[in-house]
Amino acid sequence: ETGVTQTPRHLVMGMTNKKSLKCEQHLGHNAMYWYKQSAKKPLELMFVYSLEERVENNSVPSRFSPECPNSSHLFLHLHTLQPEDSALYLCASSRTSGLTDTQYFGPGTRLTVL
Amino acid sequence: KNEVEQSPQNLTAQEGEFITINCSYSVGISALHWLQQHPGGGIVSLFMLSSGKKKHGRLIATINIQEKHSSLHITASHPRDSAVYICAVGGTSYGKLTFGQGTILTVHP
């Protein structure tokens, strides 16, 4: 399998649930990202990991908790979410976290919070 | 005001037409990216520019650093070009791209 994969593709959860989103990249990249895309709003960067260390945390609420156990895997742990957190969550990876490196995106997880 | 502004927000064209999508930004940048997002969410990177012009097939991207402006052109448009086109700029922070709101392009046969 190649590229960037995300699971699950769709997730419906209640406000009291705990769930996790998973991202895996098969490109040998050293940087991974979580983005949020809400309806009618631009993509928003949530977290950046470079060589498994978090290098950017874009003022994201603590109910979103990222984890990067190795350079190929990235998780986003979710707990006590709000309905306004419903969005498309996209993972991406790039060779480095440099801004001139192309980012490769996964297909996204469509999250609905009831 | 957003740091990255795209125009138009919506664009409808007939197959074969020449299309231009514009992106203006207000911050100093190290690179500008053009991305394509198809229905269903998947995003593909089209170009990364720091100066001048790049061409790939029917797609051409230009950037004017002094004017803080970039354009994406599609020649001989086709219905399969229908997608959302997104401009993103990178400043100085690690990996931090700032995105425009996207241009929804629909090409009719």
mmCIF file of C-alpha atoms in Angstrom:
data_model
loop_
_atom_site.group_PDB
_atom_site.id
_atom_site.type_symbol
_atom_site.label_atom_id
_atom_site.label_comp_id
_atom_site.label_asym_id
_atom_site.label_seq_id
_atom_site.Cartn_x
_atom_site.Cartn_y
_atom_site.Cartn_z
ATOM 1 C CA GLU A 1 0.000 0.000 0.000
ATOM 2 C CA THR A 2 1.344 3.426 -0.886
ATOM 3 C CA GLY A 3 0.657 7.029 0.048
ATOM 4 C CA VAL A 4 -1.153 8.263 3.120
ATOM 5 C CA THR A 5 -4.032 6.276 4.577
ATOM 6 C CA GLN A 6 -6.540 7.268 7.230
ATOM 7 C CA THR A 7 -8.969 5.229 9.283
ATOM 8 C CA PRO A 8 -11.817 5.335 9.843
ATOM 9 C CA ARG A 9 -13.128 7.201 6.815
ATOM 10 C CA HIS A 10 -16.345 8.109 8.623
ATOM 11 C CA LEU A 11 -17.002 8.409 12.359
ATOM 12 C CA VAL A 12 -20.105 9.352 14.307
ATOM 13 C CA MET A 13 -19.645 9.868 18.024
ATOM 14 C CA GLY A 14 -21.477 11.273 20.988
ATOM 15 C CA MET A 15 -20.112 14.104 23.079
ATOM 16 C CA THR A 16 -19.091 11.736 25.889
ATOM 17 C CA ASN A 17 -17.318 9.171 23.703
ATOM 18 C CA LYS A 18 -13.594 8.629 23.321
ATOM 19 C CA LYS A 19 -12.323 7.699 19.882
ATOM 20 C CA SER A 20 -9.096 7.848 17.908
ATOM 21 C CA LEU A 21 -8.257 8.698 14.327
ATOM 22 C CA LYS A 22 -5.343 6.908 12.720
ATOM 23 C CA CYS A 23 -3.017 8.022 9.945
ATOM 24 C CA GLU A 24 -0.264 5.988 8.322
ATOM 25 C CA GLN A 25 2.183 7.080 5.654
ATOM 26 C CA HIS A 26 4.180 4.733 3.452
ATOM 27 C CA LEU A 27 6.377 7.405 1.858
ATOM 28 C CA GLY A 28 9.335 7.424 4.211
ATOM 29 C CA HIS A 29 8.574 10.993 5.277
ATOM 30 C CA ASN A 30 9.745 12.592 8.506
ATOM 31 C CA ALA A 31 6.942 15.118 9.050
ATOM 32 C CA MET A 32 3.251 14.520 9.644
ATOM 33 C CA TYR A 33 0.322 16.888 10.095
ATOM 34 C CA TRP A 34 -3.272 17.023 11.293
ATOM 35 C CA TYR A 35 -5.639 19.479 9.618
ATOM 36 C CA LYS A 36 -9.279 20.349 10.250
ATOM 37 C CA GLN A 37 -11.599 21.351 7.415
ATOM 38 C CA SER A 38 -14.968 22.734 8.494
ATOM 39 C CA ALA A 39 -17.751 23.571 6.088
ATOM 40 C CA LYS A 40 -17.158 26.851 4.271
ATOM 41 C CA LYS A 41 -13.905 27.539 6.159
ATOM 42 C CA PRO A 42 -10.296 27.255 5.028
ATOM 43 C CA LEU A 43 -8.174 24.323 6.062
ATOM 44 C CA GLU A 44 -6.754 24.833 9.551
ATOM 45 C CA LEU A 45 -3.487 23.358 10.732
ATOM 46 C CA MET A 46 -3.850 21.592 14.079
ATOM 47 C CA PHE A 47 -0.543 19.847 14.770
ATOM 48 C CA VAL A 48 2.834 19.277 13.118
ATOM 49 C CA TYR A 49 5.233 16.497 14.032
ATOM 50 C CA SER A 50 8.805 16.369 12.779
ATOM 51 C CA LEU A 51 10.863 13.261 13.548
ATOM 52 C CA GLU A 52 8.176 12.232 16.034
ATOM 53 C CA GLU A 53 8.437 15.490 17.995
ATOM 54 C CA ARG A 54 5.623 18.004 18.040
ATOM 55 C CA VAL A 55 6.887 21.246 16.518
ATOM 56 C CA GLU A 56 3.633 23.134 16.117
ATOM 57 C CA ASN A 57 0.466 23.162 18.174
ATOM 58 C CA ASN A 58 -1.875 25.650 16.641
ATOM 59 C CA SER A 59 -3.910 26.597 19.757
ATOM 60 C CA VAL A 60 -6.012 23.446 19.577
ATOM 61 C CA PRO A 61 -8.361 22.614 22.487
ATOM 62 C CA SER A 62 -7.112 19.897 24.813
ATOM 63 C CA ARG A 63 -10.016 17.615 23.863
ATOM 64 C CA PHE A 64 -7.853 16.846 20.812
ATOM 65 C CA SER A 65 -4.718 14.923 21.765
ATOM 66 C CA PRO A 66 -2.170 13.905 19.113
ATOM 67 C CA GLU A 67 0.258 11.012 19.342
ATOM 68 C CA CYS A 68 3.130 10.159 17.019
ATOM 69 C CA PRO A 69 4.703 6.848 18.111
ATOM 70 C CA ASN A 70 6.987 6.678 15.050
ATOM 71 C CA SER A 71 7.539 8.558 11.817
ATOM 72 C CA SER A 72 5.000 6.424 9.926
ATOM 73 C CA HIS A 73 2.046 6.683 12.282
ATOM 74 C CA LEU A 74 0.028 9.557 13.663
ATOM 75 C CA PHE A 75 -3.028 9.410 15.886
ATOM 76 C CA LEU A 76 -5.569 11.983 16.978
ATOM 77 C CA HIS A 77 -7.298 11.027 20.209
ATOM 78 C CA LEU A 78 -10.708 12.584 20.717
ATOM 79 C CA HIS A 79 -12.668 12.973 23.959
ATOM 80 C CA THR A 80 -15.639 15.028 25.109
ATOM 81 C CA LEU A 81 -15.991 16.692 21.721
ATOM 82 C CA GLN A 82 -18.546 19.337 20.862
ATOM 83 C CA PRO A 83 -20.927 19.392 17.876
ATOM 84 C CA GLU A 84 -18.876 22.235 16.364
ATOM 85 C CA ASP A 85 -15.955 19.811 16.120
ATOM 86 C CA SER A 86 -17.790 18.019 13.319
ATOM 87 C CA ALA A 87 -15.557 18.374 10.281
ATOM 88 C CA LEU A 88 -13.269 16.590 7.854
ATOM 89 C CA TYR A 89 -9.966 15.742 9.552
ATOM 90 C CA LEU A 90 -7.076 15.391 7.154
ATOM 91 C CA CYS A 91 -3.664 13.921 7.754
ATOM 92 C CA ALA A 92 -0.670 14.810 5.608
ATOM 93 C CA SER A 93 3.003 13.988 5.444
ATOM 94 C CA SER A 94 6.078 15.530 3.848
ATOM 95 C CA ARG A 95 9.745 14.716 3.528
ATOM 96 C CA THR A 96 10.604 17.362 6.108
ATOM 97 C CA SER A 97 8.591 20.055 7.872
ATOM 98 C CA GLY A 98 10.143 22.672 5.598
ATOM 99 C CA LEU A 99 7.622 24.876 3.854
ATOM 100 C CA THR A 100 8.993 24.126 0.390
ATOM 101 C CA ASP A 101 8.332 20.396 0.733
ATOM 102 C CA THR A 102 5.207 19.024 -0.911
ATOM 103 C CA GLN A 103 2.634 17.708 1.520
ATOM 104 C CA TYR A 104 0.814 14.494 0.633
ATOM 105 C CA PHE A 105 -2.688 14.223 2.012
ATOM 106 C CA GLY A 106 -4.751 11.288 3.155
ATOM 107 C CA PRO A 107 -8.408 10.906 2.149
ATOM 108 C CA GLY A 108 -9.647 12.297 5.472
ATOM 109 C CA THR A 109 -11.969 11.164 8.234
ATOM 110 C CA ARG A 110 -15.452 12.687 8.159
ATOM 111 C CA LEU A 111 -16.336 13.209 11.817
ATOM 112 C CA THR A 112 -19.842 13.916 13.083
ATOM 113 C CA VAL A 113 -20.353 14.757 16.761
ATOM 114 C CA LEU A 114 -23.916 14.352 17.968
ATOM 115 C CA LYS B 1 -9.351 39.919 6.508
ATOM 116 C CA ASN B 2 -7.797 36.530 5.749
ATOM 117 C CA GLU B 3 -4.072 36.394 5.141
ATOM 118 C CA VAL B 4 -4.791 34.466 1.925
ATOM 119 C CA GLU B 5 -7.585 35.570 -0.386
ATOM 120 C CA GLN B 6 -8.710 33.687 -3.468
ATOM 121 C CA SER B 7 -10.908 34.860 -6.306
ATOM 122 C CA PRO B 8 -13.343 34.005 -7.587
ATOM 123 C CA GLN B 9 -14.992 31.872 -4.901
ATOM 124 C CA ASN B 10 -17.076 30.070 -7.508
ATOM 125 C CA LEU B 11 -16.298 29.623 -11.189
ATOM 126 C CA THR B 12 -18.348 27.929 -13.872
ATOM 127 C CA ALA B 13 -16.918 27.270 -17.320
ATOM 128 C CA GLN B 14 -17.679 25.420 -20.526
ATOM 129 C CA GLU B 15 -15.397 22.638 -21.628
ATOM 130 C CA GLY B 16 -12.434 24.014 -23.555
ATOM 131 C CA GLU B 17 -12.371 27.438 -21.906
ATOM 132 C CA PHE B 18 -9.233 28.999 -20.424
ATOM 133 C CA ILE B 19 -9.552 29.390 -16.662
ATOM 134 C CA THR B 20 -7.732 31.642 -14.216
ATOM 135 C CA ILE B 21 -7.896 31.464 -10.430
ATOM 136 C CA ASN B 22 -6.192 34.166 -8.386
ATOM 137 C CA CYS B 23 -4.553 34.164 -4.975
ATOM 138 C CA SER B 24 -3.388 37.205 -3.027
ATOM 139 C CA TYR B 25 -1.589 37.087 0.275
ATOM 140 C CA SER B 26 -0.586 39.663 2.827
ATOM 141 C CA VAL B 27 2.381 38.061 4.596
ATOM 142 C CA GLY B 28 5.962 37.399 3.623
ATOM 143 C CA ILE B 29 6.288 33.857 2.365
ATOM 144 C CA SER B 30 8.900 31.257 1.588
ATOM 145 C CA ALA B 31 6.649 29.234 -0.712
ATOM 146 C CA LEU B 32 3.179 29.134 -2.223
ATOM 147 C CA HIS B 33 1.289 25.916 -2.925
ATOM 148 C CA TRP B 34 -1.652 25.177 -5.196
ATOM 149 C CA LEU B 35 -3.783 22.200 -4.185
ATOM 150 C CA GLN B 36 -6.743 20.426 -5.762
ATOM 151 C CA GLN B 37 -9.543 18.870 -3.717
ATOM 152 C CA HIS B 38 -12.056 16.572 -5.366
ATOM 153 C CA PRO B 39 -15.504 15.743 -3.954
ATOM 154 C CA GLY B 40 -15.020 13.240 -1.153
ATOM 155 C CA GLY B 41 -12.147 15.204 0.339
ATOM 156 C CA GLY B 42 -8.909 13.925 -1.181
ATOM 157 C CA ILE B 43 -6.335 16.695 -1.675
ATOM 158 C CA VAL B 44 -3.555 16.602 -4.239
ATOM 159 C CA SER B 45 -0.660 19.017 -4.395
ATOM 160 C CA LEU B 46 -0.391 20.600 -7.861
ATOM 161 C CA PHE B 47 2.480 23.072 -7.556
ATOM 162 C CA MET B 48 4.928 24.582 -5.122
ATOM 163 C CA LEU B 49 6.264 27.983 -6.178
ATOM 164 C CA SER B 50 8.768 30.384 -4.708
ATOM 165 C CA SER B 51 9.274 32.451 -7.857
ATOM 166 C CA GLY B 52 8.423 32.621 -11.546
ATOM 167 C CA LYS B 53 6.272 30.115 -13.331
ATOM 168 C CA LYS B 54 5.682 26.359 -13.452
ATOM 169 C CA LYS B 55 3.798 24.242 -15.996
ATOM 170 C CA HIS B 56 2.450 20.724 -15.734
ATOM 171 C CA GLY B 57 0.313 19.501 -18.588
ATOM 172 C CA ARG B 58 -2.612 21.904 -18.995
ATOM 173 C CA LEU B 59 -1.902 23.629 -15.690
ATOM 174 C CA ILE B 60 0.261 26.718 -15.317
ATOM 175 C CA ALA B 61 1.047 28.504 -12.057
ATOM 176 C CA THR B 62 2.704 31.889 -11.748
ATOM 177 C CA ILE B 63 3.776 33.988 -8.804
ATOM 178 C CA ASN B 64 4.731 37.651 -8.426
ATOM 179 C CA ILE B 65 6.546 38.008 -5.109
ATOM 180 C CA GLN B 66 6.601 41.823 -5.215
ATOM 181 C CA GLU B 67 2.849 42.043 -5.750
ATOM 182 C CA LYS B 68 2.116 39.114 -3.371
ATOM 183 C CA HIS B 69 -0.025 37.467 -6.013
ATOM 184 C CA SER B 70 -0.256 34.086 -7.724
ATOM 185 C CA SER B 71 -2.438 32.732 -10.493
ATOM 186 C CA LEU B 72 -3.390 29.210 -11.509
ATOM 187 C CA HIS B 73 -4.356 28.790 -15.146
ATOM 188 C CA ILE B 74 -6.047 25.803 -16.758
ATOM 189 C CA THR B 75 -5.926 25.611 -20.525
ATOM 190 C CA ALA B 76 -8.524 23.643 -22.538
ATOM 191 C CA SER B 77 -10.583 22.924 -19.427
ATOM 192 C CA HIS B 78 -12.351 19.587 -19.065
ATOM 193 C CA PRO B 79 -15.179 18.385 -16.805
ATOM 194 C CA ARG B 80 -12.678 16.263 -14.881
ATOM 195 C CA ASP B 81 -11.009 19.538 -13.798
ATOM 196 C CA SER B 82 -14.101 20.242 -11.675
ATOM 197 C CA ALA B 83 -12.822 20.473 -8.110
ATOM 198 C CA VAL B 84 -11.945 22.947 -5.377
ATOM 199 C CA TYR B 85 -8.624 24.678 -5.965
ATOM 200 C CA ILE B 86 -6.825 25.877 -2.855
ATOM 201 C CA CYS B 87 -3.949 28.296 -2.484
ATOM 202 C CA ALA B 88 -1.711 27.951 0.573
ATOM 203 C CA VAL B 89 1.289 30.007 1.673
ATOM 204 C CA GLY B 90 4.156 29.124 3.957
ATOM 205 C CA GLY B 91 5.753 31.826 6.096
ATOM 206 C CA THR B 92 8.440 31.051 8.597
ATOM 207 C CA SER B 93 6.957 28.581 11.103
ATOM 208 C CA TYR B 94 7.755 24.909 10.724
ATOM 209 C CA GLY B 95 5.308 23.241 8.367
ATOM 210 C CA LYS B 96 2.708 25.926 8.931
ATOM 211 C CA LEU B 97 0.764 26.626 5.784
ATOM 212 C CA THR B 98 -2.012 29.215 5.748
ATOM 213 C CA PHE B 99 -4.825 28.337 3.375
ATOM 214 C CA GLY B 100 -7.204 30.319 1.235
ATOM 215 C CA GLN B 101 -10.895 29.511 1.321
ATOM 216 C CA GLY B 102 -10.757 27.719 -2.011
ATOM 217 C CA THR B 103 -12.277 28.276 -5.459
ATOM 218 C CA ILE B 104 -15.025 25.906 -6.528
ATOM 219 C CA LEU B 105 -14.605 25.182 -10.237
ATOM 220 C CA THR B 106 -17.303 23.486 -12.284
ATOM 221 C CA VAL B 107 -16.619 22.704 -15.927
ATOM 222 C CA HIS B 108 -19.646 21.734 -17.999
ATOM 223 C CA PRO B 109 -19.383 19.515 -21.090
#
